[in-house]
Amino acid sequence: MTHSQYIFGFHAITSRLRQHPDSIKEIYLDTNRHDQRARDLMSLAETTSTRLILCEQDRLCKMTGTTRHQGVAAHVTKLRRYATLEDLLEGLTEPALLLVLDGVKDPHNLGACLRVADAFGVHAVVVPKDRAVGLSATVHKVASGAVDTVPFFAVTNLARTLRELKEMGLWIVGTAADAPDTLDSVTLTRPLAWVLGAEDGGMRRLTREACDLLVSIPMSGSIESLNVSVSAGICLFETFRQHSQRTGSGLNVPAPKNAV
Ligand SMILES: C[S@@+](CC[C@H](N)C(=O)[O-])C[C@H]1O[C@@H](n2cnc3c(N)ncnc32)[C@H](O)[C@@H]1O
């Protein structure tokens, strides 16, 4: 198993530099980039005493396996922050909120899910080890830094993990476009794990059976289902909204223009 990898893109690398500078072995920057973004990155690298190497575009393409690296890549060690999900849950001082993805294969979808997970205060994202995308360089790029802020667990047996989470007091809420209960009809302020399915087949049977409840996001168009990251965003926003309402923390949403 490899303990290091390359990540790319300004957001992903700046975030890693801010959150975990010690995990960066070196940064590679396109020798032709002299713009403000490149200068900001160079000064951040200097502040954190991180080695920065100027190199040609070709080398960046080879390192990252893509041409969409934005002229910057970093060789990093993989982060290990919690030994187990149980460790993480035991340390929480607020109701647990997990995002479980049952076999998401597209790195763009996983990256977007991590990004919304960060936005709405998810404590961890959980995925199965097999037949699912891991934290690849593309996921780092799409997640815009959320890989470094949201703990990520790849588990061997997802259905078993869901049963263990249930024993730890979490409510397991699965999602499917054809579920009879709708998102707006459920109270989401207790400790819970949202479970979303894969792009092609949705949740697997055993995953579905491990859920306490299945809910759907009401839709009025002609398409049968939403993209998984869009669904995650909607479910997590509703959870965040209900928590804010309950604690009175408010959502900081500006009043509509025509409000009287
Ligand atoms: C692209 S959909 C999967 C569609 C798949 N054909 C199926 O049979 O479920 C990916 C995931 O997004 C979520 N999802 C999509 N549309 C949804 C909806 N209207 N309500 C609830 N969840 C939805 C579910 O978690 C689903 O498994």
Tab-separated table of C-alpha atoms and ligand atoms in Angstrom:
chain	number	residue	atom	x	y	z
A	1	MET	CA	0.000	0.000	0.000
A	2	THR	CA	1.400	3.417	-0.921
A	3	HIS	CA	1.497	6.112	1.748
A	4	SER	CA	2.152	9.051	-0.540
A	5	GLN	CA	0.525	10.495	-3.644
A	6	TYR	CA	0.421	13.519	-5.920
A	7	ILE	CA	-2.334	16.108	-5.604
A	8	PHE	CA	-2.827	19.072	-7.930
A	9	GLY	CA	-4.649	22.375	-8.351
A	10	PHE	CA	-4.233	25.628	-6.401
A	11	HIS	CA	-7.206	25.129	-4.042
A	12	ALA	CA	-6.221	21.612	-3.071
A	13	ILE	CA	-2.574	22.492	-2.459
A	14	THR	CA	-3.205	25.796	-0.660
A	15	SER	CA	-5.653	24.057	1.651
A	16	ARG	CA	-3.170	21.236	2.360
A	17	LEU	CA	-0.441	23.821	3.040
A	18	ARG	CA	-2.685	25.639	5.511
A	19	GLN	CA	-4.070	22.570	7.273
A	20	HIS	CA	-1.213	20.051	7.174
A	21	PRO	CA	2.048	21.581	5.872
A	22	ASP	CA	4.049	18.730	7.411
A	23	SER	CA	2.338	16.255	5.103
A	24	ILE	CA	3.828	17.919	1.983
A	25	LYS	CA	7.124	16.503	0.760
A	26	GLU	CA	7.510	19.082	-2.019
A	27	ILE	CA	5.504	21.318	-4.328
A	28	TYR	CA	6.116	21.470	-8.079
A	29	LEU	CA	5.190	24.737	-9.786
A	30	ASP	CA	5.141	25.448	-13.517
A	31	THR	CA	8.220	27.515	-14.271
A	32	ASN	CA	6.132	29.749	-16.576
A	33	ARG	CA	3.632	30.823	-13.904
A	34	HIS	CA	4.419	34.308	-12.623
A	35	ASP	CA	0.870	35.433	-11.744
A	36	GLN	CA	-0.493	36.454	-8.336
A	37	ARG	CA	-1.817	32.960	-7.532
A	38	ALA	CA	1.605	31.457	-8.121
A	39	ARG	CA	3.269	34.201	-6.067
A	40	ASP	CA	0.809	33.672	-3.178
A	41	LEU	CA	1.519	29.951	-3.217
A	42	MET	CA	5.284	30.572	-3.240
A	43	SER	CA	5.068	32.853	-0.225
A	44	LEU	CA	2.821	30.409	1.666
A	45	ALA	CA	5.327	27.637	0.914
A	46	GLU	CA	8.113	29.861	2.195
A	47	THR	CA	6.207	30.688	5.400
A	48	THR	CA	5.649	26.994	6.086
A	49	SER	CA	9.225	26.059	5.045
A	50	THR	CA	7.903	23.758	2.333
A	51	ARG	CA	10.235	22.828	-0.516
A	52	LEU	CA	9.064	24.285	-3.834
A	53	ILE	CA	10.538	23.100	-7.126
A	54	LEU	CA	10.033	24.910	-10.435
A	55	CYS	CA	9.503	22.525	-13.334
A	56	GLU	CA	8.221	22.167	-16.898
A	57	GLN	CA	4.557	21.520	-17.744
A	58	ASP	CA	5.372	18.075	-19.183
A	59	ARG	CA	6.716	16.903	-15.864
A	60	LEU	CA	3.533	18.084	-14.102
A	61	CYS	CA	1.389	16.204	-16.644
A	62	LYS	CA	3.369	13.007	-16.069
A	63	MET	CA	3.195	13.365	-12.285
A	64	THR	CA	-0.538	14.005	-12.107
A	65	GLY	CA	-1.711	11.999	-15.131
A	66	THR	CA	-3.732	14.963	-16.409
A	67	THR	CA	-3.314	18.271	-18.221
A	68	ARG	CA	-5.736	19.945	-15.790
A	69	HIS	CA	-3.188	20.479	-13.008
A	70	GLN	CA	-3.279	24.326	-13.253
A	71	GLY	CA	0.523	24.361	-13.232
A	72	VAL	CA	0.928	23.048	-9.713
A	73	ALA	CA	1.279	19.625	-8.055
A	74	ALA	CA	2.429	18.421	-4.647
A	75	HIS	CA	3.899	15.156	-3.440
A	76	VAL	CA	2.101	14.470	-0.149
A	77	THR	CA	1.813	11.773	2.470
A	78	LYS	CA	-1.713	10.470	3.000
A	79	LEU	CA	-3.385	11.810	6.136
A	80	ARG	CA	-4.392	9.509	8.978
A	81	ARG	CA	-6.206	11.443	11.664
A	82	TYR	CA	-8.461	8.970	13.451
A	83	ALA	CA	-7.783	5.286	13.873
A	84	THR	CA	-11.486	4.386	13.759
A	85	LEU	CA	-14.906	5.908	13.235
A	86	GLU	CA	-15.650	5.028	16.849
A	87	ASP	CA	-12.716	7.224	18.010
A	88	LEU	CA	-14.090	10.100	16.004
A	89	LEU	CA	-17.672	9.696	17.223
A	90	GLU	CA	-16.593	9.415	20.872
A	91	GLY	CA	-14.866	12.794	20.683
A	92	LEU	CA	-17.901	14.679	19.340
A	93	THR	CA	-19.684	17.270	21.473
A	94	GLU	CA	-22.611	17.699	19.048
A	95	PRO	CA	-24.973	15.278	17.282
A	96	ALA	CA	-23.010	13.161	14.808
A	97	LEU	CA	-23.547	13.801	11.116
A	98	LEU	CA	-22.026	11.308	8.650
A	99	LEU	CA	-22.237	10.982	4.887
A	100	VAL	CA	-22.088	7.392	3.665
A	101	LEU	CA	-21.602	6.792	-0.066
A	102	ASP	CA	-22.369	3.270	-1.236
A	103	GLY	CA	-20.068	2.702	-4.198
A	104	VAL	CA	-19.656	6.102	-5.843
A	105	LYS	CA	-17.244	5.553	-8.725
A	106	ASP	CA	-16.838	8.933	-10.394
A	107	PRO	CA	-14.053	11.020	-8.786
A	108	HIS	CA	-15.934	14.212	-9.684
A	109	ASN	CA	-18.924	13.011	-7.680
A	110	LEU	CA	-16.816	12.016	-4.662
A	111	GLY	CA	-14.983	15.370	-4.809
A	112	ALA	CA	-18.269	17.282	-4.980
A	113	CYS	CA	-19.708	15.204	-2.085
A	114	LEU	CA	-16.669	16.013	0.073
A	115	ARG	CA	-17.080	19.668	-0.786
A	116	VAL	CA	-20.726	19.774	0.352
A	117	ALA	CA	-19.809	17.635	3.379
A	118	ASP	CA	-17.341	20.337	4.410
A	119	ALA	CA	-19.868	23.095	3.744
A	120	PHE	CA	-22.544	21.575	5.983
A	121	GLY	CA	-20.456	20.326	8.904
A	122	VAL	CA	-20.312	16.578	8.183
A	123	HIS	CA	-18.021	14.856	10.702
A	124	ALA	CA	-16.865	12.115	8.313
A	125	VAL	CA	-17.481	10.595	4.893
A	126	VAL	CA	-17.634	6.798	4.817
A	127	VAL	CA	-17.255	4.610	1.714
A	128	PRO	CA	-16.708	0.899	1.002
A	129	LYS	CA	-13.088	-0.109	0.269
A	130	ASP	CA	-13.988	-2.026	-2.885
A	131	ARG	CA	-15.800	-0.998	-6.047
A	132	ALA	CA	-15.679	2.696	-5.113
A	133	VAL	CA	-13.362	5.555	-6.004
A	134	GLY	CA	-10.771	6.506	-3.359
A	135	LEU	CA	-9.056	9.814	-2.657
A	136	SER	CA	-7.406	10.205	-6.061
A	137	ALA	CA	-5.705	13.362	-7.321
A	138	THR	CA	-8.877	14.311	-9.234
A	139	VAL	CA	-10.930	13.970	-6.037
A	140	HIS	CA	-8.503	16.310	-4.244
A	141	LYS	CA	-8.839	18.850	-7.048
A	142	VAL	CA	-12.650	18.739	-7.282
A	143	ALA	CA	-13.063	18.789	-3.483
A	144	SER	CA	-11.183	22.119	-3.384
A	145	GLY	CA	-9.462	21.342	-0.103
A	146	ALA	CA	-12.288	19.406	1.590
A	147	VAL	CA	-10.190	16.214	1.500
A	148	ASP	CA	-8.054	17.889	4.153
A	149	THR	CA	-10.929	19.046	6.338
A	150	VAL	CA	-13.394	16.114	6.261
A	151	PRO	CA	-12.222	12.795	7.759
A	152	PHE	CA	-12.619	9.943	5.278
A	153	PHE	CA	-13.058	6.245	6.119
A	154	ALA	CA	-12.959	3.389	3.602
A	155	VAL	CA	-14.476	0.345	5.322
A	156	THR	CA	-14.376	-3.346	4.406
A	157	ASN	CA	-18.036	-4.152	5.011
A	158	LEU	CA	-20.396	-1.197	4.676
A	159	ALA	CA	-23.551	-2.970	5.875
A	160	ARG	CA	-21.732	-4.107	9.025
A	161	THR	CA	-20.427	-0.573	9.622
A	162	LEU	CA	-23.976	0.773	9.321
A	163	ARG	CA	-25.184	-1.746	11.929
A	164	GLU	CA	-22.324	-0.683	14.243
A	165	LEU	CA	-23.211	2.971	13.763
A	166	LYS	CA	-26.797	2.119	14.659
A	167	GLU	CA	-25.564	0.460	17.869
A	168	MET	CA	-23.643	3.667	18.639
A	169	GLY	CA	-26.932	5.550	18.535
A	170	LEU	CA	-26.946	6.938	14.982
A	171	TRP	CA	-30.094	6.989	12.912
A	172	ILE	CA	-29.361	5.533	9.458
A	173	VAL	CA	-31.265	7.404	6.758
A	174	GLY	CA	-31.041	6.008	3.228
A	175	THR	CA	-32.026	7.871	0.092
A	176	ALA	CA	-33.820	6.707	-3.029
A	177	ALA	CA	-35.906	8.591	-5.555
A	178	ASP	CA	-38.763	6.108	-5.074
A	179	ALA	CA	-38.857	6.158	-1.246
A	180	PRO	CA	-42.326	6.910	0.152
A	181	ASP	CA	-41.203	9.365	2.893
A	182	THR	CA	-40.006	12.727	1.653
A	183	LEU	CA	-37.073	14.776	2.939
A	184	ASP	CA	-39.268	17.615	4.228
A	185	SER	CA	-41.326	15.234	6.391
A	186	VAL	CA	-38.498	13.974	8.623
A	187	THR	CA	-36.814	15.489	11.672
A	188	LEU	CA	-33.068	15.465	11.182
A	189	THR	CA	-31.675	16.897	14.400
A	190	ARG	CA	-30.625	13.639	16.071
A	191	PRO	CA	-27.257	11.917	15.445
A	192	LEU	CA	-27.532	10.525	11.935
A	193	ALA	CA	-25.821	9.028	8.929
A	194	TRP	CA	-27.083	9.895	5.454
A	195	VAL	CA	-26.630	7.023	3.005
A	196	LEU	CA	-26.490	7.692	-0.726
A	197	GLY	CA	-26.178	5.207	-3.546
A	198	ALA	CA	-23.970	4.738	-6.588
A	199	GLU	CA	-24.399	6.498	-9.922
A	200	ASP	CA	-25.690	3.430	-11.741
A	201	GLY	CA	-27.609	1.178	-9.351
A	202	GLY	CA	-28.214	3.304	-6.233
A	203	MET	CA	-27.771	1.632	-2.816
A	204	ARG	CA	-27.056	-2.101	-2.724
A	205	ARG	CA	-29.671	-4.395	-1.164
A	206	LEU	CA	-27.774	-5.028	2.093
A	207	THR	CA	-27.091	-1.325	2.503
A	208	ARG	CA	-30.753	-0.543	1.944
A	209	GLU	CA	-31.749	-3.153	4.510
A	210	ALA	CA	-29.388	-1.644	7.091
A	211	CYS	CA	-31.222	1.708	6.919
A	212	ASP	CA	-33.765	2.764	9.568
A	213	LEU	CA	-35.680	4.813	7.034
A	214	LEU	CA	-35.596	5.653	3.330
A	215	VAL	CA	-36.416	9.148	2.121
A	216	SER	CA	-36.791	10.773	-1.278
A	217	ILE	CA	-36.156	14.306	-2.430
A	218	PRO	CA	-39.385	15.406	-4.107
A	219	MET	CA	-38.918	16.165	-7.830
A	220	SER	CA	-41.350	17.516	-10.406
A	221	GLY	CA	-39.447	17.088	-13.701
A	222	SER	CA	-39.230	14.174	-16.088
A	223	ILE	CA	-35.779	12.813	-15.041
A	224	GLU	CA	-35.946	9.788	-12.694
A	225	SER	CA	-33.201	10.743	-10.258
A	226	LEU	CA	-30.700	13.416	-9.271
A	227	ASN	CA	-26.920	13.261	-9.388
A	228	VAL	CA	-25.532	11.788	-6.145
A	229	SER	CA	-23.567	14.910	-5.150
A	230	VAL	CA	-26.567	17.143	-5.823
A	231	SER	CA	-28.670	14.818	-3.643
A	232	ALA	CA	-26.011	14.945	-0.903
A	233	GLY	CA	-26.063	18.750	-1.055
A	234	ILE	CA	-29.850	18.892	-0.698
A	235	CYS	CA	-30.041	16.368	2.168
A	236	LEU	CA	-27.187	18.017	4.059
A	237	PHE	CA	-28.575	21.498	3.567
A	238	GLU	CA	-31.934	20.383	4.993
A	239	THR	CA	-30.123	18.831	7.995
A	240	PHE	CA	-28.096	22.016	8.488
A	241	ARG	CA	-31.268	24.130	8.181
A	242	GLN	CA	-33.112	22.087	10.796
A	243	HIS	CA	-30.129	22.208	13.206
A	244	SER	CA	-29.823	25.980	12.752
A	245	GLN	CA	-33.542	26.423	13.370
A	246	ARG	CA	-33.395	24.290	16.491
A	247	THR	CA	-30.346	25.958	18.021
A	248	GLY	CA	-31.461	29.425	16.892
A	249	SER	CA	-28.095	29.981	15.239
A	250	GLY	CA	-29.777	31.235	12.063
A	251	LEU	CA	-28.679	30.604	8.517
A	252	ASN	CA	-27.477	34.073	7.718
A	253	VAL	CA	-29.612	34.139	4.584
A	254	PRO	CA	-30.370	37.666	3.327
A	255	ALA	CA	-34.078	38.623	3.219
A	256	PRO	CA	-35.704	38.455	-0.243
A	257	LYS	CA	-35.494	41.773	-2.146
A	258	ASN	CA	-39.261	42.365	-2.086
A	259	ALA	CA	-39.753	41.496	1.573
A	260	VAL	CA	-41.974	43.996	3.424
B	1	LIG	C1	-27.989	8.752	-9.825
B	1	LIG	S1	-28.781	8.211	-8.410
B	1	LIG	C2	-28.959	6.480	-8.672
B	1	LIG	C3	-30.018	6.167	-9.629
B	1	LIG	C4	-30.225	4.690	-9.753
B	1	LIG	N1	-30.716	4.370	-11.066
B	1	LIG	C5	-31.158	4.085	-8.703
B	1	LIG	O1	-31.772	3.103	-9.027
B	1	LIG	O2	-31.225	4.558	-7.570
B	1	LIG	C6	-27.534	8.215	-7.197
B	1	LIG	C7	-28.018	8.396	-5.785
B	1	LIG	O3	-28.496	9.740	-5.605
B	1	LIG	C8	-29.526	9.753	-4.631
B	1	LIG	N2	-30.739	10.279	-5.253
B	1	LIG	C9	-30.908	10.646	-6.536
B	1	LIG	N3	-32.139	11.168	-6.732
B	1	LIG	C10	-32.762	11.136	-5.530
B	1	LIG	C11	-34.053	11.542	-5.063
B	1	LIG	N4	-34.945	12.122	-5.847
B	1	LIG	N5	-34.337	11.346	-3.768
B	1	LIG	C12	-33.446	10.795	-2.923
B	1	LIG	N6	-32.212	10.405	-3.303
B	1	LIG	C13	-31.877	10.577	-4.587
B	1	LIG	C14	-29.698	8.327	-4.152
B	1	LIG	O4	-28.886	8.139	-3.035
B	1	LIG	C15	-29.179	7.535	-5.343
B	1	LIG	O5	-28.775	6.250	-4.971
